[in-house]
C-alpha positions as YAML, in Angstrom:
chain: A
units: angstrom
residues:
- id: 1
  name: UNK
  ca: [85.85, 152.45, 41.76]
- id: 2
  name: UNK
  ca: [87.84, 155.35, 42.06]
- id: 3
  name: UNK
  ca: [86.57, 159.05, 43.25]
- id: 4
  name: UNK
  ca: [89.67, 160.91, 44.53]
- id: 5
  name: UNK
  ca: [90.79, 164.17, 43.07]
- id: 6
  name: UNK
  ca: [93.04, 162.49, 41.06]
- id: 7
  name: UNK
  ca: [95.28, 161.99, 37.55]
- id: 8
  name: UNK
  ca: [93.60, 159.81, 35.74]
- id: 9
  name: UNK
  ca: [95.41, 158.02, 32.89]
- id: 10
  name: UNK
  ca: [94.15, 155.35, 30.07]
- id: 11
  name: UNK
  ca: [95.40, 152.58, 31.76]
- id: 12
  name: UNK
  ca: [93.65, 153.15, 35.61]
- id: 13
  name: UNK
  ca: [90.41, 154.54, 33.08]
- id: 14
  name: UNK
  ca: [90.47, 150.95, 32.19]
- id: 15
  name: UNK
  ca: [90.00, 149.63, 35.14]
- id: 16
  name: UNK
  ca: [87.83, 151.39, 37.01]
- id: 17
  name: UNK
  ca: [85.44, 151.07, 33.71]
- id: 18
  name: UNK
  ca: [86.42, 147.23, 33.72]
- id: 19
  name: UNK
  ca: [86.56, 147.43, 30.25]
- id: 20
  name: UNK
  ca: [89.68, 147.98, 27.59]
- id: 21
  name: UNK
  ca: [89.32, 151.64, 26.31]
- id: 22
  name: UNK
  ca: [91.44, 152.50, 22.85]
- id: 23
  name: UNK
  ca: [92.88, 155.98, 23.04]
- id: 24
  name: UNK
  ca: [93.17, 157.79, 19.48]
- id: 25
  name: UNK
  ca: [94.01, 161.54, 18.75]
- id: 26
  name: UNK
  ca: [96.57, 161.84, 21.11]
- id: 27
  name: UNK
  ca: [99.36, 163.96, 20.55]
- id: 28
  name: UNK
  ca: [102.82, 162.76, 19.26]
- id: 29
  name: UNK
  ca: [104.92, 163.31, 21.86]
- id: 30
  name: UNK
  ca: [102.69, 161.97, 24.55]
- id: 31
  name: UNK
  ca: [102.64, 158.13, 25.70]
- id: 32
  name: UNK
  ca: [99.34, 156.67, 25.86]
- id: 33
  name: UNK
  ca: [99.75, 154.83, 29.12]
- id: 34
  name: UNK
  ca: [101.38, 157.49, 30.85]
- id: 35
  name: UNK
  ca: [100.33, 161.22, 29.89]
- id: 36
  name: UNK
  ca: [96.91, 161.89, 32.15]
- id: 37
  name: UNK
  ca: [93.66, 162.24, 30.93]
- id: 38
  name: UNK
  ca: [92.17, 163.88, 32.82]
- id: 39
  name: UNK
  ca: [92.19, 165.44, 36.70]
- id: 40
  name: UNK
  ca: [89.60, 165.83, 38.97]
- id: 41
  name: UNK
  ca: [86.83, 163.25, 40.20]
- id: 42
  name: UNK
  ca: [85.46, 160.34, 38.22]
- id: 43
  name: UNK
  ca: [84.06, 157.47, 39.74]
- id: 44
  name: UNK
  ca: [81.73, 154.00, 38.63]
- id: 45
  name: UNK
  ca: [79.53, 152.50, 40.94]
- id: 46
  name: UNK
  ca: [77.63, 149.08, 40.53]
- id: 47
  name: UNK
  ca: [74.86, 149.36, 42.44]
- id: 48
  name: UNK
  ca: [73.05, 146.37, 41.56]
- id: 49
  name: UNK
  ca: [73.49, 144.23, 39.04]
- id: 50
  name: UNK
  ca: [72.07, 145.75, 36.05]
- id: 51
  name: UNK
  ca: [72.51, 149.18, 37.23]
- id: 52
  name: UNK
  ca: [75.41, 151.53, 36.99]
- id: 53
  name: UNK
  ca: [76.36, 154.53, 37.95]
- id: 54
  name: UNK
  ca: [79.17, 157.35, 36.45]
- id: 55
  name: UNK
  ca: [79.76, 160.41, 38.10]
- id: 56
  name: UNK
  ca: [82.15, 162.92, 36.08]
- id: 57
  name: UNK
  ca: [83.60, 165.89, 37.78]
- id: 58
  name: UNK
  ca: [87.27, 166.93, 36.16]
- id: 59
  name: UNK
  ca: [89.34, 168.49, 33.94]
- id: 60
  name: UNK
  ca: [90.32, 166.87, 30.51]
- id: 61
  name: UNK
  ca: [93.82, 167.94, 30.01]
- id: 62
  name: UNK
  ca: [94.48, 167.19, 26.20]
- id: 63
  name: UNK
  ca: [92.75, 167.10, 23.03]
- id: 64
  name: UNK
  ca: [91.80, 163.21, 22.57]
- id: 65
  name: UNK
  ca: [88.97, 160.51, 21.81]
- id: 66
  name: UNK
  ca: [88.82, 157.23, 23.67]
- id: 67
  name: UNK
  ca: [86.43, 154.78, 22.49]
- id: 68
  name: UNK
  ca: [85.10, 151.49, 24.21]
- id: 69
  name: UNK
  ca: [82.55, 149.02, 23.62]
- id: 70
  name: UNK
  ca: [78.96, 149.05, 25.71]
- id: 71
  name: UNK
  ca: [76.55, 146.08, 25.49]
- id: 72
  name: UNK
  ca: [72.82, 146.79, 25.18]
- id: 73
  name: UNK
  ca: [71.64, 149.34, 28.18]
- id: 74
  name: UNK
  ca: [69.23, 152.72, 28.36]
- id: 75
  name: UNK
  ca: [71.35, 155.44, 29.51]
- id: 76
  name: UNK
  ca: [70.18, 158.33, 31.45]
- id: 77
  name: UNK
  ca: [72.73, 161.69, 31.41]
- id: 78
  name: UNK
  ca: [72.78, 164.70, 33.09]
- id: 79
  name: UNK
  ca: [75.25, 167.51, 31.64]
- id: 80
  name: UNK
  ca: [75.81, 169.77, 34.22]
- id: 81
  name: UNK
  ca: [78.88, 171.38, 32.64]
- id: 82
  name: UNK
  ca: [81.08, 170.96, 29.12]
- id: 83
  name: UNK
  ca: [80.34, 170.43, 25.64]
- id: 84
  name: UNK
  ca: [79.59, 166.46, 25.51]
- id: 85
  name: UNK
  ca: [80.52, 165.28, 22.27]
- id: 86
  name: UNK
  ca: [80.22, 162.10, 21.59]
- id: 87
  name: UNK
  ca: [78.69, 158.96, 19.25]
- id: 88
  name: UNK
  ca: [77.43, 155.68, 19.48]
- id: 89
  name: UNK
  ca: [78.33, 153.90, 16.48]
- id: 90
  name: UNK
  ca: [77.17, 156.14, 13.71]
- id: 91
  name: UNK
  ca: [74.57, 158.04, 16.03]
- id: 92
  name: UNK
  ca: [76.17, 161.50, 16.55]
- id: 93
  name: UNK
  ca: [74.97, 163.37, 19.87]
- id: 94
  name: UNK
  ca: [76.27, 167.18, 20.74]
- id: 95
  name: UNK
  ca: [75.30, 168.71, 24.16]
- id: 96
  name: UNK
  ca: [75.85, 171.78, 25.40]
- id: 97
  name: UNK
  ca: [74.57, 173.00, 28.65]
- id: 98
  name: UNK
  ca: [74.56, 176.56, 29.41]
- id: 99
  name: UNK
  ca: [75.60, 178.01, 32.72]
- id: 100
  name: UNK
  ca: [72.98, 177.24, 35.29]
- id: 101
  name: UNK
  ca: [70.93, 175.03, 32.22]
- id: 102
  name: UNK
  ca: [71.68, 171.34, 32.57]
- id: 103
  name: UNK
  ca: [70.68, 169.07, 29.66]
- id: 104
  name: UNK
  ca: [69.08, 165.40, 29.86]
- id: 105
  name: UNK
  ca: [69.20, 163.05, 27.32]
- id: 106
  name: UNK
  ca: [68.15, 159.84, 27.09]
- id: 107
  name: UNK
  ca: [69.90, 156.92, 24.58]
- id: 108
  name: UNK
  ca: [68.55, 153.26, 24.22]
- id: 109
  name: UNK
  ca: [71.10, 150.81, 22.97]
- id: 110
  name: UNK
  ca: [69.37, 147.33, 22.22]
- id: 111
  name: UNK
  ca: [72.54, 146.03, 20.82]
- id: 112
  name: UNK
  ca: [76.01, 146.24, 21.27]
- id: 113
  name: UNK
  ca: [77.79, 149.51, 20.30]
- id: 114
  name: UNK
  ca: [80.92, 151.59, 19.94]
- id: 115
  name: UNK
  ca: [81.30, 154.38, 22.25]
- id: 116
  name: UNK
  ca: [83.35, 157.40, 21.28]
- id: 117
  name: UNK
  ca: [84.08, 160.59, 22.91]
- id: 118
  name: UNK
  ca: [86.19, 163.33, 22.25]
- id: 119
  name: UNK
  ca: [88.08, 165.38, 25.08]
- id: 120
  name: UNK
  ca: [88.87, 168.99, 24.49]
- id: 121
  name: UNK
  ca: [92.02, 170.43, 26.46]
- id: 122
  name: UNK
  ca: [91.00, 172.92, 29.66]
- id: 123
  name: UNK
  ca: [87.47, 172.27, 29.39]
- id: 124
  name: UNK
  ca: [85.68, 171.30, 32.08]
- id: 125
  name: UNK
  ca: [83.30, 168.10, 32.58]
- id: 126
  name: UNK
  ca: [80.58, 167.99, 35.14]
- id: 127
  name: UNK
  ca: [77.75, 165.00, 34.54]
- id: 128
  name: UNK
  ca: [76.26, 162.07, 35.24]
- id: 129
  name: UNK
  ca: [75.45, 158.79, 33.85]
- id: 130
  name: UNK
  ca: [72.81, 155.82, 34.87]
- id: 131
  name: UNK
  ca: [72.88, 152.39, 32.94]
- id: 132
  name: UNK
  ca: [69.69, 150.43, 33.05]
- id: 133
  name: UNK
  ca: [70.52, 146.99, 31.18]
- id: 134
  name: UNK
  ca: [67.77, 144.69, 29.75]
- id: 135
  name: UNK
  ca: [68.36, 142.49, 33.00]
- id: 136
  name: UNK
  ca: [67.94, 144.92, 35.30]
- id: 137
  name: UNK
  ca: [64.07, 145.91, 33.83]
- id: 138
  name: UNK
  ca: [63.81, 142.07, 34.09]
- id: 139
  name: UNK
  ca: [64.28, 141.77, 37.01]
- id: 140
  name: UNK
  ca: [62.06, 144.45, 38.05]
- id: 141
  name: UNK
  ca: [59.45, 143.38, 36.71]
- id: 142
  name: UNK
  ca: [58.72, 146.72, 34.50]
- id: 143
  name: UNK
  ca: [59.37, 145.04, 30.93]
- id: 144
  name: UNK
  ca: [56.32, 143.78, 31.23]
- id: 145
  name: UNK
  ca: [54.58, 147.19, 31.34]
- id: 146
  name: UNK
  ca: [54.18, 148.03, 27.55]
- id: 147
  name: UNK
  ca: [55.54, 152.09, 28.45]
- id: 148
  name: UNK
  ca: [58.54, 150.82, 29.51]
- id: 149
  name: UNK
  ca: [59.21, 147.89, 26.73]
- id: 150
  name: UNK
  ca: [58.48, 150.53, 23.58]
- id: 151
  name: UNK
  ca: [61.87, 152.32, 25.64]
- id: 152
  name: UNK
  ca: [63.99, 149.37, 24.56]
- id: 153
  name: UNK
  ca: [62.57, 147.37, 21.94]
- id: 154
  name: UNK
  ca: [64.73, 146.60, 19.29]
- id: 155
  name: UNK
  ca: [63.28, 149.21, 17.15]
- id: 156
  name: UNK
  ca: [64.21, 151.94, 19.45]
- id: 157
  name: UNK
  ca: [68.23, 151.21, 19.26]
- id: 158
  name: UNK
  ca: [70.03, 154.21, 18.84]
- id: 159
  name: UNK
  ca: [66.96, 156.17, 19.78]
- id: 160
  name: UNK
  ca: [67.54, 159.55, 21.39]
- id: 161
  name: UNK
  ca: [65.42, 161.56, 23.37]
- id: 162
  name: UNK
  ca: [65.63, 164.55, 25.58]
- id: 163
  name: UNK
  ca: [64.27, 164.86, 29.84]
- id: 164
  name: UNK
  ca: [63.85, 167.98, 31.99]
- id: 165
  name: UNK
  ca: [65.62, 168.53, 34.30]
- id: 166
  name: UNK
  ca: [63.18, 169.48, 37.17]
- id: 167
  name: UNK
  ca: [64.27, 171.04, 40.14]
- id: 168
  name: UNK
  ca: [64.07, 167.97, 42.22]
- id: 169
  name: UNK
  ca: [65.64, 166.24, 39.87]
- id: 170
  name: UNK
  ca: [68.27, 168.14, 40.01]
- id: 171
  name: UNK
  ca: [68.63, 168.39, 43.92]
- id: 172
  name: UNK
  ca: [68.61, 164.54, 43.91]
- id: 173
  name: UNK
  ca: [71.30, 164.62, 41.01]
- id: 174
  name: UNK
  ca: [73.60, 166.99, 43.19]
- id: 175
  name: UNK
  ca: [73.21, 164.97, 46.05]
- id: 176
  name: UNK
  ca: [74.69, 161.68, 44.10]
- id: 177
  name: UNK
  ca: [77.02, 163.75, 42.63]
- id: 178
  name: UNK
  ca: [78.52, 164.85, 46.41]
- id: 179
  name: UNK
  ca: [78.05, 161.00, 47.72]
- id: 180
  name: UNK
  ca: [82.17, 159.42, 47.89]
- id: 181
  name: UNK
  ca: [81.80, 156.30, 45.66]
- id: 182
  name: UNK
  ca: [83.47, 154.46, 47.75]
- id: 183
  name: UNK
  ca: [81.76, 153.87, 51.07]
- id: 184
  name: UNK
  ca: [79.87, 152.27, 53.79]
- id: 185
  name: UNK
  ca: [76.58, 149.85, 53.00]
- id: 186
  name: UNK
  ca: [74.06, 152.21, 54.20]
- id: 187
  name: UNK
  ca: [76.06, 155.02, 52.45]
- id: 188
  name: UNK
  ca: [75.60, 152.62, 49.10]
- id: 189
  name: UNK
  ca: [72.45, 151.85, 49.83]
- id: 190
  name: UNK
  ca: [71.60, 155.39, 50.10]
- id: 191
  name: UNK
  ca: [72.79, 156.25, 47.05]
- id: 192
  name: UNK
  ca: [71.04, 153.56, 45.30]
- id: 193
  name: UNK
  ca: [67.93, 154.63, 46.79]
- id: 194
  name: UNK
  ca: [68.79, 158.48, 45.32]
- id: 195
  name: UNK
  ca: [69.49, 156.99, 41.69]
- id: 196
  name: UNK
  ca: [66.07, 154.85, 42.01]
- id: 197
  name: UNK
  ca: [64.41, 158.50, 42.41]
- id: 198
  name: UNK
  ca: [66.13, 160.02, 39.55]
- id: 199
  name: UNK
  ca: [65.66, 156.90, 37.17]
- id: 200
  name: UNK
  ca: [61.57, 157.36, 38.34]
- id: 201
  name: UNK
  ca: [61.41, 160.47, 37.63]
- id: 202
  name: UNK
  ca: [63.52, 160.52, 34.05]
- id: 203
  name: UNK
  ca: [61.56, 157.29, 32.78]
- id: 204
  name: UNK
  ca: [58.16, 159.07, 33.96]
- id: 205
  name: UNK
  ca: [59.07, 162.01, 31.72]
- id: 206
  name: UNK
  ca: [60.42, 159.52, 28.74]
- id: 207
  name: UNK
  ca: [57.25, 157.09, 28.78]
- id: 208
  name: UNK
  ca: [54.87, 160.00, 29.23]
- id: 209
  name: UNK
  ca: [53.00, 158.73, 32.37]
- id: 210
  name: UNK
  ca: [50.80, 161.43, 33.86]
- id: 211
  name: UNK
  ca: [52.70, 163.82, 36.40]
- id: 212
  name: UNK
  ca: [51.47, 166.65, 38.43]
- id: 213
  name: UNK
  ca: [52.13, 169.05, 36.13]
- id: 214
  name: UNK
  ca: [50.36, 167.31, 33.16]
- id: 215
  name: UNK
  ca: [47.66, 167.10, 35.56]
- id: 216
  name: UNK
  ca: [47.41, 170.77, 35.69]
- id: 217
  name: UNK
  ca: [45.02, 173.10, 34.01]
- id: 218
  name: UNK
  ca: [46.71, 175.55, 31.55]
- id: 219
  name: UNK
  ca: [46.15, 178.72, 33.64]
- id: 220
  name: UNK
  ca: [47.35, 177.09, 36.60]
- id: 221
  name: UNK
  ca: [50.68, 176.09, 34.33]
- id: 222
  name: UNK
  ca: [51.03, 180.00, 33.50]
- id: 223
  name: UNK
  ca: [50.62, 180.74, 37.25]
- id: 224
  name: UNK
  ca: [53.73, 178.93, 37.79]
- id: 225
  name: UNK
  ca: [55.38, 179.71, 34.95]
- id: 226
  name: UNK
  ca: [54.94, 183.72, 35.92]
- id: 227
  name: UNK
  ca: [55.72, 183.03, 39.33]
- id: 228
  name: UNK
  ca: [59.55, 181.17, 38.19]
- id: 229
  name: UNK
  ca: [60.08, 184.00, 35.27]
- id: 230
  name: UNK
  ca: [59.77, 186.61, 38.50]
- id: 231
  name: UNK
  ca: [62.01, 184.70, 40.89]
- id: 232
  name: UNK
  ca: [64.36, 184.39, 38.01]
- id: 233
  name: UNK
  ca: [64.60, 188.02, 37.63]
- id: 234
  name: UNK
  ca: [65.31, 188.63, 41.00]
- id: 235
  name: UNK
  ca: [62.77, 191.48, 42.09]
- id: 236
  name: UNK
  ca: [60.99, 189.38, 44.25]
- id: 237
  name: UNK
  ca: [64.17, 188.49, 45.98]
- id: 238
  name: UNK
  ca: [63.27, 189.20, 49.57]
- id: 239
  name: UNK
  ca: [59.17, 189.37, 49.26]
- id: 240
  name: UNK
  ca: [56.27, 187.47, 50.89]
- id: 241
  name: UNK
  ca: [54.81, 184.83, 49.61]
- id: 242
  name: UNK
  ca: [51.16, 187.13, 49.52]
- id: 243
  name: UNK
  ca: [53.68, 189.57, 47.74]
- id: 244
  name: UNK
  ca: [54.82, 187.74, 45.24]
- id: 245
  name: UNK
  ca: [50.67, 185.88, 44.51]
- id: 246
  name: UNK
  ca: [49.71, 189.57, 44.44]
- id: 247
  name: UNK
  ca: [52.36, 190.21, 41.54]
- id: 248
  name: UNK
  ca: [51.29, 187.02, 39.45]
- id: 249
  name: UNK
  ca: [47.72, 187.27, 39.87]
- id: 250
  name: UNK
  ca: [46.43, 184.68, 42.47]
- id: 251
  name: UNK
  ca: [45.84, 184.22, 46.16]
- id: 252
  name: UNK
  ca: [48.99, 182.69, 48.18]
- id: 253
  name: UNK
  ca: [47.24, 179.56, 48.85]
- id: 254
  name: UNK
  ca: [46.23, 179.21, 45.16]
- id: 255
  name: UNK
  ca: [49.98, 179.64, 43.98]
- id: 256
  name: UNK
  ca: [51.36, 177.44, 46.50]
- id: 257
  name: UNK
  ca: [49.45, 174.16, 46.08]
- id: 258
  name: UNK
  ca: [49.86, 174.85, 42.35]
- id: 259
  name: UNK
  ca: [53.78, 175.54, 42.88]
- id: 260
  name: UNK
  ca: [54.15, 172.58, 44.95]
- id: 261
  name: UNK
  ca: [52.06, 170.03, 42.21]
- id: 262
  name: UNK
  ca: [53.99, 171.34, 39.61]
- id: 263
  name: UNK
  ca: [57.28, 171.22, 40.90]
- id: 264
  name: UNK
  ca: [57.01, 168.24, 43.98]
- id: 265
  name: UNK
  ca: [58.08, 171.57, 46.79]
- id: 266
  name: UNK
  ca: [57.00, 174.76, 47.99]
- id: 267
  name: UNK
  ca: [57.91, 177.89, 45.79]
- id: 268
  name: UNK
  ca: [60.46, 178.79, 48.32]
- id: 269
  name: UNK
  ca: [62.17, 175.42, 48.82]
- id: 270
  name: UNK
  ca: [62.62, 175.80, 44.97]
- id: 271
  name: UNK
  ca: [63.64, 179.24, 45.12]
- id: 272
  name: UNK
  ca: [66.40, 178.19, 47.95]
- id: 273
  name: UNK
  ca: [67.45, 175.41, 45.68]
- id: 274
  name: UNK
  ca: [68.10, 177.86, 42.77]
- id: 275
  name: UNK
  ca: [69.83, 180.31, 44.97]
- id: 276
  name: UNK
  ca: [72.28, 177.35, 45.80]
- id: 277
  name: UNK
  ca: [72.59, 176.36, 42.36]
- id: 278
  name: UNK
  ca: [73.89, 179.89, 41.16]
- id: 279
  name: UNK
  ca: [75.97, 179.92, 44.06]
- id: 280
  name: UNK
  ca: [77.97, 176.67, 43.53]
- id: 281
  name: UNK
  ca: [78.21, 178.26, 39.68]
- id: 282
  name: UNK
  ca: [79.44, 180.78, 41.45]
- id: 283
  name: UNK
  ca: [82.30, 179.64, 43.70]
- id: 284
  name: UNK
  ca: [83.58, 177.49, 40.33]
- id: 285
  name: UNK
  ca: [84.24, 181.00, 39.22]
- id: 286
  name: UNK
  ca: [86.33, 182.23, 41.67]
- id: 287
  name: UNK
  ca: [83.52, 184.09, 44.04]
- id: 288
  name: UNK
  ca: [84.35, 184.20, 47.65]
- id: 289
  name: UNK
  ca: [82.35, 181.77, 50.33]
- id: 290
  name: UNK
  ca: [80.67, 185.19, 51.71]
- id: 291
  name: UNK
  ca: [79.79, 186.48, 48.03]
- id: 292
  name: UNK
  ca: [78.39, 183.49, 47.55]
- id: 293
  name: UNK
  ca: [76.59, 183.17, 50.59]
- id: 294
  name: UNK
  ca: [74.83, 186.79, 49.98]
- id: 295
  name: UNK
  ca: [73.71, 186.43, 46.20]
- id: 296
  name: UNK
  ca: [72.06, 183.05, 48.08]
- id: 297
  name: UNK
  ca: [70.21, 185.16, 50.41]
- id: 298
  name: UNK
  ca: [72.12, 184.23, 53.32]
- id: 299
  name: UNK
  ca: [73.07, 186.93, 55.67]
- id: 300
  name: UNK
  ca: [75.42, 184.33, 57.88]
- id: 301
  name: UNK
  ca: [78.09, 181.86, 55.89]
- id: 302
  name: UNK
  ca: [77.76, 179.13, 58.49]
- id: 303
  name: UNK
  ca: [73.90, 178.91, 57.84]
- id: 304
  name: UNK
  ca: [74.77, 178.82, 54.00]
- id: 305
  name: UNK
  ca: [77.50, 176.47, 54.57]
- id: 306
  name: UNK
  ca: [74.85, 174.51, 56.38]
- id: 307
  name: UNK
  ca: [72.26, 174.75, 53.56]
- id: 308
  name: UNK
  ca: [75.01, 174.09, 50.58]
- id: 309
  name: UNK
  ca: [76.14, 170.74, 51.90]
- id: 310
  name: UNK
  ca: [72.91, 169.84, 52.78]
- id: 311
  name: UNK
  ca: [71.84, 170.27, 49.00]
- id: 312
  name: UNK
  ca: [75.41, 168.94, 47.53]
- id: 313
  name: UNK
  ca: [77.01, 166.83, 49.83]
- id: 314
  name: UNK
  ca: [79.76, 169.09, 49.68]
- id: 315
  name: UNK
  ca: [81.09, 172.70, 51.57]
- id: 316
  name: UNK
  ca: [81.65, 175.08, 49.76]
- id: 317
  name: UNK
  ca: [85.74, 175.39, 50.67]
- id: 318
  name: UNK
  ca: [85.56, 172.21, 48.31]
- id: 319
  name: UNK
  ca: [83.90, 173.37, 45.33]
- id: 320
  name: UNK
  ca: [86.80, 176.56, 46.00]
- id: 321
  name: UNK
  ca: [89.36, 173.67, 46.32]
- id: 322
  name: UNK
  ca: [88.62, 171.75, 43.45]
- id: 323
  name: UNK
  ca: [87.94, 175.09, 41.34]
...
């Protein structure tokens, strides 16, 4: 499987993808099976038959495309970090999360394809991939729920369509992204439990089923909505939950039951989670563990410590390390 910090070249790409991958663009002088590709984390995980799991988190060290072949599958990615640009087939697809904006996309293959991707030199890659083949719905019994069969009817191949994010979401996504691939059973089993909550929540958005927020009455959406535009801004950094009600116009119960239905936690659990967020962005940059620790809100760096690896599986003197 393969999730060390590591050099990765074509050859062990290969085989932790199982797959043969054709390198093109290279430069000249470089030889295909030896020059690395990239360094940092990458890692595949079967979890069950039928679904996969790709965790990116590395530097691409030259300009250069690699393309492979991928049977029939609906992939679910999560761009965290660097521009992904890639195709499938003739199907062009550009991403480009911003800092602190990560980008879903959805892409239904009901046929075999070619995969290519290019690599840009420096830049660096942070995502994550689920594969959902035809078997695996099969065997789950949802292709027989007519939501979930428009998703990959043959019609639908090379069909592209975009997901939220959500703040749980993302939570769950960072805490896969932190899990070593390579591990116990109950640490697999734990992670296949975490991708079965993102792949809920990212085919809920795609098939349109009702959610809590759908469920919600407009003004009650622009409660929340003025309640995340004021956290964002950071003046209510350090206020009470009545302040902060007072500010958007509603009682404190009111805004939190309508916080918590539309985003599945309290208004400060979420405003924790975004804290941490900026903060990881953060230490990639260079910012110390302490700096860190105080644009979070934390006054003591073992309590943030505490509260960063509980959210990514990770301390923060690894983020530093890898960064």
């Amino acid at each position: 499987m393969g999730s060390e910090q590591d050099m990765v070249r074509v050859g062990e790409l290969a085989r932790r993808l199982g797959t043969p991958v054709r390198l093109a663009e290279q430069g000249p002088d470089r030889s295909p099976d030896q020059s690395p590709l990239f360094q940092g984390r990458l890692s595949w995980q079967q979890l069950r038959p039928g679904l996969s799991l790709h965790c990116s988190d590395c530097l691409e060290l030259h300009d250069f495309s690699t393309q492979v072949e991928v049977s029939p599958r609906l992939s679910l990615v999560l761009f965290m970090n660097g521009d992904g640009q890639a195709q499938y087939d003739d199907r062009r697809l550009q991403v480009a999360p911003r800092p602190g904006r990560p980008e879903g996309i959805a892409i239904a293959l009901t046929e075999p394809a070619t995969f290519t991707r290019q690599a840009h030199s420096g830049q660096h890659i942070r995502k994550l991939s689920i594969c959902l083949t035809p078997e695996w719905f099969a065997s789950s019994g949802l292709d027989a729920h007519i939501s979930i069969r428009r998703l990959i009817e043959p019609r639908q191949h090379l069909a592209l369509r975009r997901w939220t994010p959500t703040a749980p979401l993302l939570a769950l996504a960072e805490q896969v992204m932190g899990q070593p691939a390579d591990g116990e059973l109950l640490a697999h089993l734990q992670q296949e439990v975490r991708v079965l909550g993102l792949v809920h929540g990212v085919v809920e958005q795609l098939v349109g089923e009702p959610t809590e927020p759908v469920r919600q009455r407009p003004h009650h959406q622009r409660l929340v909505q003025r309640a995340q535009e004021l956290l964002h801004s950071g003046e209510a950094d350090g206020w009470s939950l009545e302040q902060i009600a007072s500010a958007v116009g509603a009682s404190a119960s009111t805004l939190q039951r309508q916080f918590q239905a539309a985003q599945g936690m309290s208004l400060f659990a979420w405003q924790r989670q975004r804290k941490l967020q900026q903060a990881h962005v953060a230490l990639q940059s260079g910012v110390s563990i302490s700096e860190a620790a105080w644009q979070a809100g934390y006054s003591s760096t073992a309590n943030f410590t505490t509260a960063f690896r509980r959210q990514f599986g990770m301390t923060p003197q690894r983020v530093q390390k890898f960064y």
